Coordinates of C-alpha atoms and ligand atoms in Angstrom, one line a residue:
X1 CA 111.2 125.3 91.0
X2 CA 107.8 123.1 90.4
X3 CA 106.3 120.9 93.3
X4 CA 103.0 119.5 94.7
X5 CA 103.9 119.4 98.7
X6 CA 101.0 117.8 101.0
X7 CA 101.5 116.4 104.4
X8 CA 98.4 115.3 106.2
X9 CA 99.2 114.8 109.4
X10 CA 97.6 116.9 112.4
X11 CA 100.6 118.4 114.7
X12 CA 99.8 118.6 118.6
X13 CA 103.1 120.0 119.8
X14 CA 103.8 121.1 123.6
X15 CA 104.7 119.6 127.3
X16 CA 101.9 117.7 128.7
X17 CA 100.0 117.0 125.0
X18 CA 100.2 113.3 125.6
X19 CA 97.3 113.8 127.6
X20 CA 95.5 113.9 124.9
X21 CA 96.1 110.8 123.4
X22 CA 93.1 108.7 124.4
X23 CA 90.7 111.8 122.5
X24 CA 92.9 111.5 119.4
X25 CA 92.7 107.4 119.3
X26 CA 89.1 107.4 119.9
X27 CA 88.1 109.2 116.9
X28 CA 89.8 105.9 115.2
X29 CA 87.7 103.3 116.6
X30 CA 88.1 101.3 120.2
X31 CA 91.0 99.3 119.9
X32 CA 94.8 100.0 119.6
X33 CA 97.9 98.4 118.8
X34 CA 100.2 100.3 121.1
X35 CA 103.8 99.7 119.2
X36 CA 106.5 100.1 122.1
X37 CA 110.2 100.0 122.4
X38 CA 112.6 98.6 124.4
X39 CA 111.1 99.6 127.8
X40 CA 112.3 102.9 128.5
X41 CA 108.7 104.4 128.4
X42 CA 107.8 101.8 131.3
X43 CA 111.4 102.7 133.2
X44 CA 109.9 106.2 132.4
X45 CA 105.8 106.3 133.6
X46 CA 105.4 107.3 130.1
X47 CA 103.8 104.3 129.1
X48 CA 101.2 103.8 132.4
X49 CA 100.5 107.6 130.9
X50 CA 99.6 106.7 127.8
X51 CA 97.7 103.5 129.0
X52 CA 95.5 105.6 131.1
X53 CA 94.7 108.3 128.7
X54 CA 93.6 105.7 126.0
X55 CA 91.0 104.1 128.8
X56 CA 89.9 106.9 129.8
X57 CA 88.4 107.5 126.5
X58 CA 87.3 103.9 125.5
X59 CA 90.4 102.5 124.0
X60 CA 91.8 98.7 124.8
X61 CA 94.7 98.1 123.7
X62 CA 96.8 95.1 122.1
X63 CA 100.5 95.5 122.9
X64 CA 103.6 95.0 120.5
X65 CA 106.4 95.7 122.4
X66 CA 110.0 95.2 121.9
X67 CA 110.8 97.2 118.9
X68 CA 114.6 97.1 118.4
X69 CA 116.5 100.0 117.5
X70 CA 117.0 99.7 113.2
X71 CA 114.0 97.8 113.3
X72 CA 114.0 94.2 112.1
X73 CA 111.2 92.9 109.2
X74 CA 110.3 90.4 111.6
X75 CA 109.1 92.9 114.3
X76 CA 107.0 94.6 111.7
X77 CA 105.5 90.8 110.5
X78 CA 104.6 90.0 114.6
X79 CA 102.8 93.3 114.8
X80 CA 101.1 93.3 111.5
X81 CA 99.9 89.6 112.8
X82 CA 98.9 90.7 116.3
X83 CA 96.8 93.8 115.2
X84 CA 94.8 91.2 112.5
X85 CA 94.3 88.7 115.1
X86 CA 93.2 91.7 117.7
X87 CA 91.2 92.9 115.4
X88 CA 92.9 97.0 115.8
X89 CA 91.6 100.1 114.3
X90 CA 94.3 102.1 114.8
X91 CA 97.8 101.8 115.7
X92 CA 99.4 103.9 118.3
X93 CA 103.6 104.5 117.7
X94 CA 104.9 105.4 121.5
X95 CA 108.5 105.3 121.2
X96 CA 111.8 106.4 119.4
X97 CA 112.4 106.3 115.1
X98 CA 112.4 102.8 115.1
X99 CA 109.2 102.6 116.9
X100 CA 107.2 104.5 115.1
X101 CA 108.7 103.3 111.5
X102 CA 108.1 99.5 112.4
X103 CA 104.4 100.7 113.7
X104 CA 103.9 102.8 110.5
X105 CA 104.9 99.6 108.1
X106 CA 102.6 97.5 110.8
X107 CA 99.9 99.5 109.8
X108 CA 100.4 99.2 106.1
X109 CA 101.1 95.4 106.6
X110 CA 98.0 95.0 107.7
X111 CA 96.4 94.8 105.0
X112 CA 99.0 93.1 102.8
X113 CA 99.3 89.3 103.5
X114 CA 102.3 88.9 101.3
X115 CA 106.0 89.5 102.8
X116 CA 106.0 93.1 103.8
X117 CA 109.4 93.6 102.4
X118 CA 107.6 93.7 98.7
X119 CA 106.7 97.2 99.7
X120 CA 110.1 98.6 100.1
X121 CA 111.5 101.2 98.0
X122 CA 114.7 99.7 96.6
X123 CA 112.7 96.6 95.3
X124 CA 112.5 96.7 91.2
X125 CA 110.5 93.7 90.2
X126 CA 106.8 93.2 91.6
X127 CA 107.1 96.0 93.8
X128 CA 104.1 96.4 96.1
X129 CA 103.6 100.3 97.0
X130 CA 101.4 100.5 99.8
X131 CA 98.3 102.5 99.4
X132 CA 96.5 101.6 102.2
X133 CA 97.2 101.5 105.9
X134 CA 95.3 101.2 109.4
X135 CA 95.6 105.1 110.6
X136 CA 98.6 106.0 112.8
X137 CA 98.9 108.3 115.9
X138 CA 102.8 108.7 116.1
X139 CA 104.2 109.7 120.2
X140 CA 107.7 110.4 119.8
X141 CA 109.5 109.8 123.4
X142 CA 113.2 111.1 121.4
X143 CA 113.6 114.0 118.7
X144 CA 115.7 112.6 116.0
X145 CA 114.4 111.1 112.9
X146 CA 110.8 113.5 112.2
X147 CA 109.0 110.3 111.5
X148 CA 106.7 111.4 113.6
X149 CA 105.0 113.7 111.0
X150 CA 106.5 111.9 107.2
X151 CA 105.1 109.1 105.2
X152 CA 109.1 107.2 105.6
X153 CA 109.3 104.0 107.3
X154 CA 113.3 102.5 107.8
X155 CA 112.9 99.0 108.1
X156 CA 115.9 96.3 107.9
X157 CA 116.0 92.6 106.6
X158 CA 117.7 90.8 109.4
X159 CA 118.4 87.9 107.2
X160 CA 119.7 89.7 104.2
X161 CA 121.5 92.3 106.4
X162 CA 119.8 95.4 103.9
X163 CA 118.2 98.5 105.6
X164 CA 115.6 99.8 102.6
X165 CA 112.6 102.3 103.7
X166 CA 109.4 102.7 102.3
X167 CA 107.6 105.8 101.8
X168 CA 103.9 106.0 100.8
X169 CA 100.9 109.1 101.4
X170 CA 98.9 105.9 103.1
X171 CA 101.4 106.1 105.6
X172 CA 101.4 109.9 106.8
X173 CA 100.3 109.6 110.6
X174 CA 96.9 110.7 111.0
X175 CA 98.7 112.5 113.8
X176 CA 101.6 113.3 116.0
X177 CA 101.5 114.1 119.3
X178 CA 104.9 115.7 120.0
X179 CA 105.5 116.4 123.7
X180 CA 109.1 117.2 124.7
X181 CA 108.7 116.2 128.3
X182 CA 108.7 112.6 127.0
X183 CA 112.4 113.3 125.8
X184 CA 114.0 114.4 129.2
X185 CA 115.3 111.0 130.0
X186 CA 116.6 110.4 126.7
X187 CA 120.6 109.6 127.6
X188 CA 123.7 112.4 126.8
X189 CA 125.0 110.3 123.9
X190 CA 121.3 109.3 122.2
X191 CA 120.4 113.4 122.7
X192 CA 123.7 114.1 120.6
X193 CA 122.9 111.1 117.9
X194 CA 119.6 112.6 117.5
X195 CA 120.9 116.2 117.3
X196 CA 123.1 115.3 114.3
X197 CA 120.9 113.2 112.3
X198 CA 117.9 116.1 112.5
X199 CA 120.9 118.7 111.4
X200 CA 121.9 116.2 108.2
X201 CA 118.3 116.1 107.7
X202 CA 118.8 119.6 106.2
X203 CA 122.1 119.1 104.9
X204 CA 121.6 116.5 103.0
X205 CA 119.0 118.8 100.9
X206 CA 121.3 122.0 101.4
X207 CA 124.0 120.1 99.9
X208 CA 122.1 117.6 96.5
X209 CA 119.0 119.8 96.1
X210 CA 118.7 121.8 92.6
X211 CA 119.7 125.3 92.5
X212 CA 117.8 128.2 92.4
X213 CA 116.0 127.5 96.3
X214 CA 116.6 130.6 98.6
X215 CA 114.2 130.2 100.8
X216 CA 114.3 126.5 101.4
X217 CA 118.6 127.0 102.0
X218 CA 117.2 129.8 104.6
X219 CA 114.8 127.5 106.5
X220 CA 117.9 125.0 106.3
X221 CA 120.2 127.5 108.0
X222 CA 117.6 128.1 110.5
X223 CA 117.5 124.6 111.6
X224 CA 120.9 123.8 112.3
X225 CA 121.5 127.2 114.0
X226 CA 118.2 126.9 116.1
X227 CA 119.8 122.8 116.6
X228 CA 123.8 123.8 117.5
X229 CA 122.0 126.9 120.1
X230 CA 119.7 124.6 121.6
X231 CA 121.5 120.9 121.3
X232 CA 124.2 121.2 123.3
X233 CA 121.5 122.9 126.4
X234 CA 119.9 119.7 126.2
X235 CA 122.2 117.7 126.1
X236 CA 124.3 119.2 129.4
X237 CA 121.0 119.2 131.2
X238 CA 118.5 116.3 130.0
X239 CA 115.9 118.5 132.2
X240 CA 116.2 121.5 130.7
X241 CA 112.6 121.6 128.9
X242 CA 113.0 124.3 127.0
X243 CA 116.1 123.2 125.1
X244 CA 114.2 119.7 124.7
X245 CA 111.1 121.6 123.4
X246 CA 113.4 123.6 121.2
X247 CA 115.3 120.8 119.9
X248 CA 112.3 118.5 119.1
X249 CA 110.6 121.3 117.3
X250 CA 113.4 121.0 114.9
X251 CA 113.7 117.8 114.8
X252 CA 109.7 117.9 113.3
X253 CA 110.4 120.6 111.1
X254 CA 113.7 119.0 109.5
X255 CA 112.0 116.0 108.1
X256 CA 108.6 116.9 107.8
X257 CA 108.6 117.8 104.1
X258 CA 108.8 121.5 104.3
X259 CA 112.5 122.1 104.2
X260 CA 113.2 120.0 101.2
X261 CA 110.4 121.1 99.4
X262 CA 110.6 121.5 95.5
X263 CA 114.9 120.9 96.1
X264 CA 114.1 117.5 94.3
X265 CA 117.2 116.2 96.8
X266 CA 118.3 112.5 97.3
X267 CA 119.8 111.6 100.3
X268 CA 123.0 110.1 99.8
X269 CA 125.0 110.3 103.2
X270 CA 121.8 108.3 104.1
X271 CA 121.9 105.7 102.0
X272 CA 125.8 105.1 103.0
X273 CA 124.9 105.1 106.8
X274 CA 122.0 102.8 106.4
X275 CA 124.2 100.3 104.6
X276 CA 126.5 100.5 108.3
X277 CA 123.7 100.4 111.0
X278 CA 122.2 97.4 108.9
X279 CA 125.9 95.4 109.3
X280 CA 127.0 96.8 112.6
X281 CA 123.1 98.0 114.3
X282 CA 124.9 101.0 115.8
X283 CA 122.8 104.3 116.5
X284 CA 121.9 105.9 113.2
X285 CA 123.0 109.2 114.1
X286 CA 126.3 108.2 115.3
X287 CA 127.0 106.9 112.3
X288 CA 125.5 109.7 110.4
X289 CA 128.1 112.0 112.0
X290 CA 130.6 110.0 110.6
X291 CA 129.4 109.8 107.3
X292 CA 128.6 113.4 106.6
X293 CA 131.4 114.6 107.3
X294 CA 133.3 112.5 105.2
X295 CA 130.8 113.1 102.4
X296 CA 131.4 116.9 103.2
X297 CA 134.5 116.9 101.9
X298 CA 134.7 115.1 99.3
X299 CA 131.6 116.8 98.5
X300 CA 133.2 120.2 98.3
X301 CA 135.7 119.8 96.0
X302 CA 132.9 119.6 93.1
X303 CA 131.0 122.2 94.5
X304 CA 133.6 124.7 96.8
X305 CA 130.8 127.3 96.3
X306 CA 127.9 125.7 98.2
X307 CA 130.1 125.1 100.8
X308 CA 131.5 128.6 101.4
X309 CA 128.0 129.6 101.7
X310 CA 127.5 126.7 104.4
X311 CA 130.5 128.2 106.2
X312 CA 129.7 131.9 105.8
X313 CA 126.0 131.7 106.8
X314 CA 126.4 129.2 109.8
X315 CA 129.6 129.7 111.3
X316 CA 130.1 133.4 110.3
X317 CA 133.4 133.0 108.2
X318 CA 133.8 135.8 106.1
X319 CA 134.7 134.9 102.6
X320 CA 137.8 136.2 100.4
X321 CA 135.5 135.3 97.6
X322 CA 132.2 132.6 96.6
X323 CA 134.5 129.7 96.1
X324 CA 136.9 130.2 98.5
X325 CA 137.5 126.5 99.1
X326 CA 139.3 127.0 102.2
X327 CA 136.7 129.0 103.9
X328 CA 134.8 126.0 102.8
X329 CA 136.9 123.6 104.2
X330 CA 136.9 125.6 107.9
X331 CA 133.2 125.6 107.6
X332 CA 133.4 121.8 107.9
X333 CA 136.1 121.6 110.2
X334 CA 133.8 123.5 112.8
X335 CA 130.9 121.5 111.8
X336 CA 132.9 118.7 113.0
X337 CA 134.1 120.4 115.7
X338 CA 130.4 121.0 117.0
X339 CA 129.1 117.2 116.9
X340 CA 132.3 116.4 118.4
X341 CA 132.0 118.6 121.4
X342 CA 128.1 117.6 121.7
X343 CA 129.4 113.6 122.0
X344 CA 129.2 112.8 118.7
X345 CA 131.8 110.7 116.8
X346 CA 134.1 111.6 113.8
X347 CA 136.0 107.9 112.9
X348 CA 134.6 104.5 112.1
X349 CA 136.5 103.1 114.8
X350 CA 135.5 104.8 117.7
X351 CA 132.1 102.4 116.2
X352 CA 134.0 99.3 116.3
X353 CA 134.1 99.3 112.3
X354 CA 137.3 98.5 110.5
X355 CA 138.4 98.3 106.5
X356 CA 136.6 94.5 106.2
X357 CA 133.6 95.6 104.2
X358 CA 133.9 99.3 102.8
X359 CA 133.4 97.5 99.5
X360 CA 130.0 96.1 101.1
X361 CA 128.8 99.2 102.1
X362 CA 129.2 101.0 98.9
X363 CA 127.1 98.1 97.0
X364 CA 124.4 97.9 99.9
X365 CA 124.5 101.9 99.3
X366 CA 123.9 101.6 95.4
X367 CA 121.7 99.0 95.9
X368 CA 118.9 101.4 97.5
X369 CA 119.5 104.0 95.1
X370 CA 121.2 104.8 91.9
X371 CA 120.8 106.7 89.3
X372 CA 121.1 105.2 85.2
X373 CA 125.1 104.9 85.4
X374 CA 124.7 102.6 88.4
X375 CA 126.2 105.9 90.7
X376 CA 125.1 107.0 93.7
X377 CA 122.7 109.6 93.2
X378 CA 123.8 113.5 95.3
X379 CA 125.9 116.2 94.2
X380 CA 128.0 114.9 93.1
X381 CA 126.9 111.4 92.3
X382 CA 129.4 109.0 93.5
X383 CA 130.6 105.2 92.3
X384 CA 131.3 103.1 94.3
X385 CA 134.8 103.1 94.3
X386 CA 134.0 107.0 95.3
X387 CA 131.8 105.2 98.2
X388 CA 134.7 103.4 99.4
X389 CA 136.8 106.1 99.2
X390 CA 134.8 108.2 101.5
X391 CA 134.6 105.6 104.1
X392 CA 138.0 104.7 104.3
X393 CA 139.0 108.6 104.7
X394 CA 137.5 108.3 108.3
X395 CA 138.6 104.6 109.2
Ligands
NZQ401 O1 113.7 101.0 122.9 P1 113.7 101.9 124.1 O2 113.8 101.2 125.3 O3 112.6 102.9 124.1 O4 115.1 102.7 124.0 C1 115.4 103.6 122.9 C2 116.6 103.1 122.1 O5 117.5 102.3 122.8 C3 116.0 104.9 123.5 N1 114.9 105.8 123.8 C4 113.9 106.3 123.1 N2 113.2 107.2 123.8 C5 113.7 107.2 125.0 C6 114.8 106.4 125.1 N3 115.6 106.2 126.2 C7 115.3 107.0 127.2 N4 114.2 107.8 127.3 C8 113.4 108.0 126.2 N5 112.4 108.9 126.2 O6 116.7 105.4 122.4 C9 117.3 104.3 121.7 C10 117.2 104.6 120.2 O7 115.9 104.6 119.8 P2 115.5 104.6 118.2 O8 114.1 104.7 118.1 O9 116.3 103.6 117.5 O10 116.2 106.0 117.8 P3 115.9 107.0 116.6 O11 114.7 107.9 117.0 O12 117.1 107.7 116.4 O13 115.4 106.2 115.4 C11 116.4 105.6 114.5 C12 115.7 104.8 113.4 O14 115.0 105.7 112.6 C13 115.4 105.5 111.2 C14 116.8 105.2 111.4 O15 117.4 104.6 110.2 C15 116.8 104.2 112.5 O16 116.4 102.9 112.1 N6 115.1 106.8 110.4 C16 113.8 107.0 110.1 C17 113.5 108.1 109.4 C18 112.1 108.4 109.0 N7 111.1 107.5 109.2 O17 111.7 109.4 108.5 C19 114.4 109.1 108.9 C20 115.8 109.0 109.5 O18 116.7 109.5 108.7 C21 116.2 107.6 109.9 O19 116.8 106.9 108.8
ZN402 ZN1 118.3 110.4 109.5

């Protein structure tokens, strides 16, 4: 194991911290771009909140509003453009994943006048890394994707139907104001999409990091455990503040940089569901759920071992020996069985997706990563008529 780990961003975590929004902005300079959703924070009060707190301490704001779930490249180009011609000094994300990925690119953009789709990851030629963005204060109003407290930004080409991400130290938020009162009106079925992609946060490092990472499969464990006690509280009773406090707490700690530490792990049940949600814009956890467990098994026939483990440690099946592949198999059979009971769904066409462009999906999938054989990069790496193959076992 060899790493550098730094994450720069200041945590404020608890009910009733968005009060303190307008004291955090001001230390940025006087003007905001508040980067909004669709216009469930104003359904909510949470964004007359938010509005009031920035006054209070000498902040005007410029709005962008209307950020689309799987954000589009054109969203991020209208806000980039509105906080030049405001004039902002800092940019404030109040919303869901996409919110606060569009802002975070915004914020970048900002200083880039070329297209801001030169900055994202996949791109090979001329590639223009960010390494310098307007600060960010990230508000999360739904625990899912941990953007709130990373450097990643998900942002998709409407015209070219491709879903890349960027990530870049520039584009750390200064700081996240995490407070789980924000997420009580967050529906049943969003709760549960949110639940599973925090949970394949982990497993997607559990399951492709190196070997040889105790601690880190420990913290892992802990997160889906401290996700499958509290997830299925929250989502039976939005209210319940605890479970949302519990729940969003994980949701930080999953994607924050600290569980996949030094694992060196691609994501690869990411890049598959990224290539979906750009074709079909459905809910990227719902198509996570899909995907993973798919992936799973297909996944645990190279590596029956890591799987067992999986099944031992977090569902408590006792195991006739380390590879016992169908110990490993149960393991992700109740795995299933828990996003299933919390809403989630298990078959493309419970989606609305059919067989027309499994082919698609694998080359939109290699297209944002691969490794020198042109394969999929995870454990194991995958082709893509592997890809396909996965996707069609959960038509
Ligand atoms: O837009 P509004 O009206 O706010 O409604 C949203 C949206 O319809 C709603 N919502 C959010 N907060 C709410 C609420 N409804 C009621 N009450 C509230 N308090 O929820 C819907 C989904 O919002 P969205 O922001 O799209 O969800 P999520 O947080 O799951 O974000 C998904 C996006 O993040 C990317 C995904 O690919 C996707 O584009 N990801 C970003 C990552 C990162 N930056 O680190 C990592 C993730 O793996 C992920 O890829
Ligand atoms: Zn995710």
């Amino acid at each position: 194991m060899k790493f550098t780990f730094q994450n720069t961003t200041q945590l404020i975590f608890g009910a009733g911290t968005l009060s303190q929004l307008g004291e955090v902005a001001c230390k940025h300079g006087k003007k905001a771009l508040l980067v909004t959703g669709g216009g469930s924070i104003r359904r909510n009060g949470t964004f007359d909140r938010a509005i009031a707190s920035l006054n209070a301490a000498g902040v005007s704001v410029a709005e962008c509003s209307g950020v689309e779930p799987n954000p589009r490249l054109s969203t991020v180009v209208r806000g980039a453009e509105i906080a030049r011609r405001e004039g902002c000094d800092v940019v404030v994300a109040l919303g869901g994943g996409s919110t606060m990925d569009a802002a975070k690119v915004m914020a970048a953009a900002f200083y880039y006048e070329g297209d801001p789709w030169d900055m994202m990851f996949h791109v090979e030629e001329n590639r223009k890394a960010p390494d310098r963005a307007l600060p960010v204060i990230t508000v999360p109003t739904l625990a899912a994707t941990g953007s709130e407290m990373n450097g990643g930004a998900v942002i998709t080409d409407e015209k070219t139907t491709v879903k890349s991400f960027v990530i870049s130290r520039c584009m750390y938020p200064q700081t996240a104001i995490v407070d789980p009162e924000l997420t009580v009106s967050v529906p049943k079925e969003q709760t549960a999409f949110g639940i599973c992609d925090l949970i394949t946060h982990v497993t997607e490092s559990y399951f492709n990091g190196v070997d040889g990472t105790p601690l880190q499969d420990r913290f892992a464990e802990g997160v889906i455990l401290t996700a499958m006690d509290w997830g299925p509280k929250a989502v039976v009773d939005g209210n319940d503040l605890e479970a949302r406090a519990q729940v969003q707490w994980a949701s930080v700690v999953a994607l924050n940089g600290w569980v996949q530490v030094g694992t060196n792990s691609p994501f690869p049940v990411h890049m598959i569901e990224h290539s979906l949600s750009a074709h079909h814009d459905i809910p990227h956890g719902a198509g996570l759920s899909i995907v993973n467990t798919a992936w799973m098994r297909f996944a645990a026939r190279t590596r029956p071992a890591r799987f067992a483990q999986f099944a031992e440690r977090v569902f408590g099946l006792s195991l006739k020996h380390p590879e016992d592949a169908d110990a490993a198999a149960e393991g992700i059979d109740r795995f299933e069985a828990f996003l299933r009971s919390i809403g989630c769904p298990a078959r493309l066409s419970e989606l609305g997706i059919g067989d027309g462009l499994l082919q698609q999906y694998a080359q939109d999938a290699l297209l944002l990563a691969h490794d020198d054989k042109g394969r999929l990069p995870g454990r194991p790496a995958m082709s893509e008529a592997e890809i396909v193959e996965v996707l069609r076992s959960v038509l």
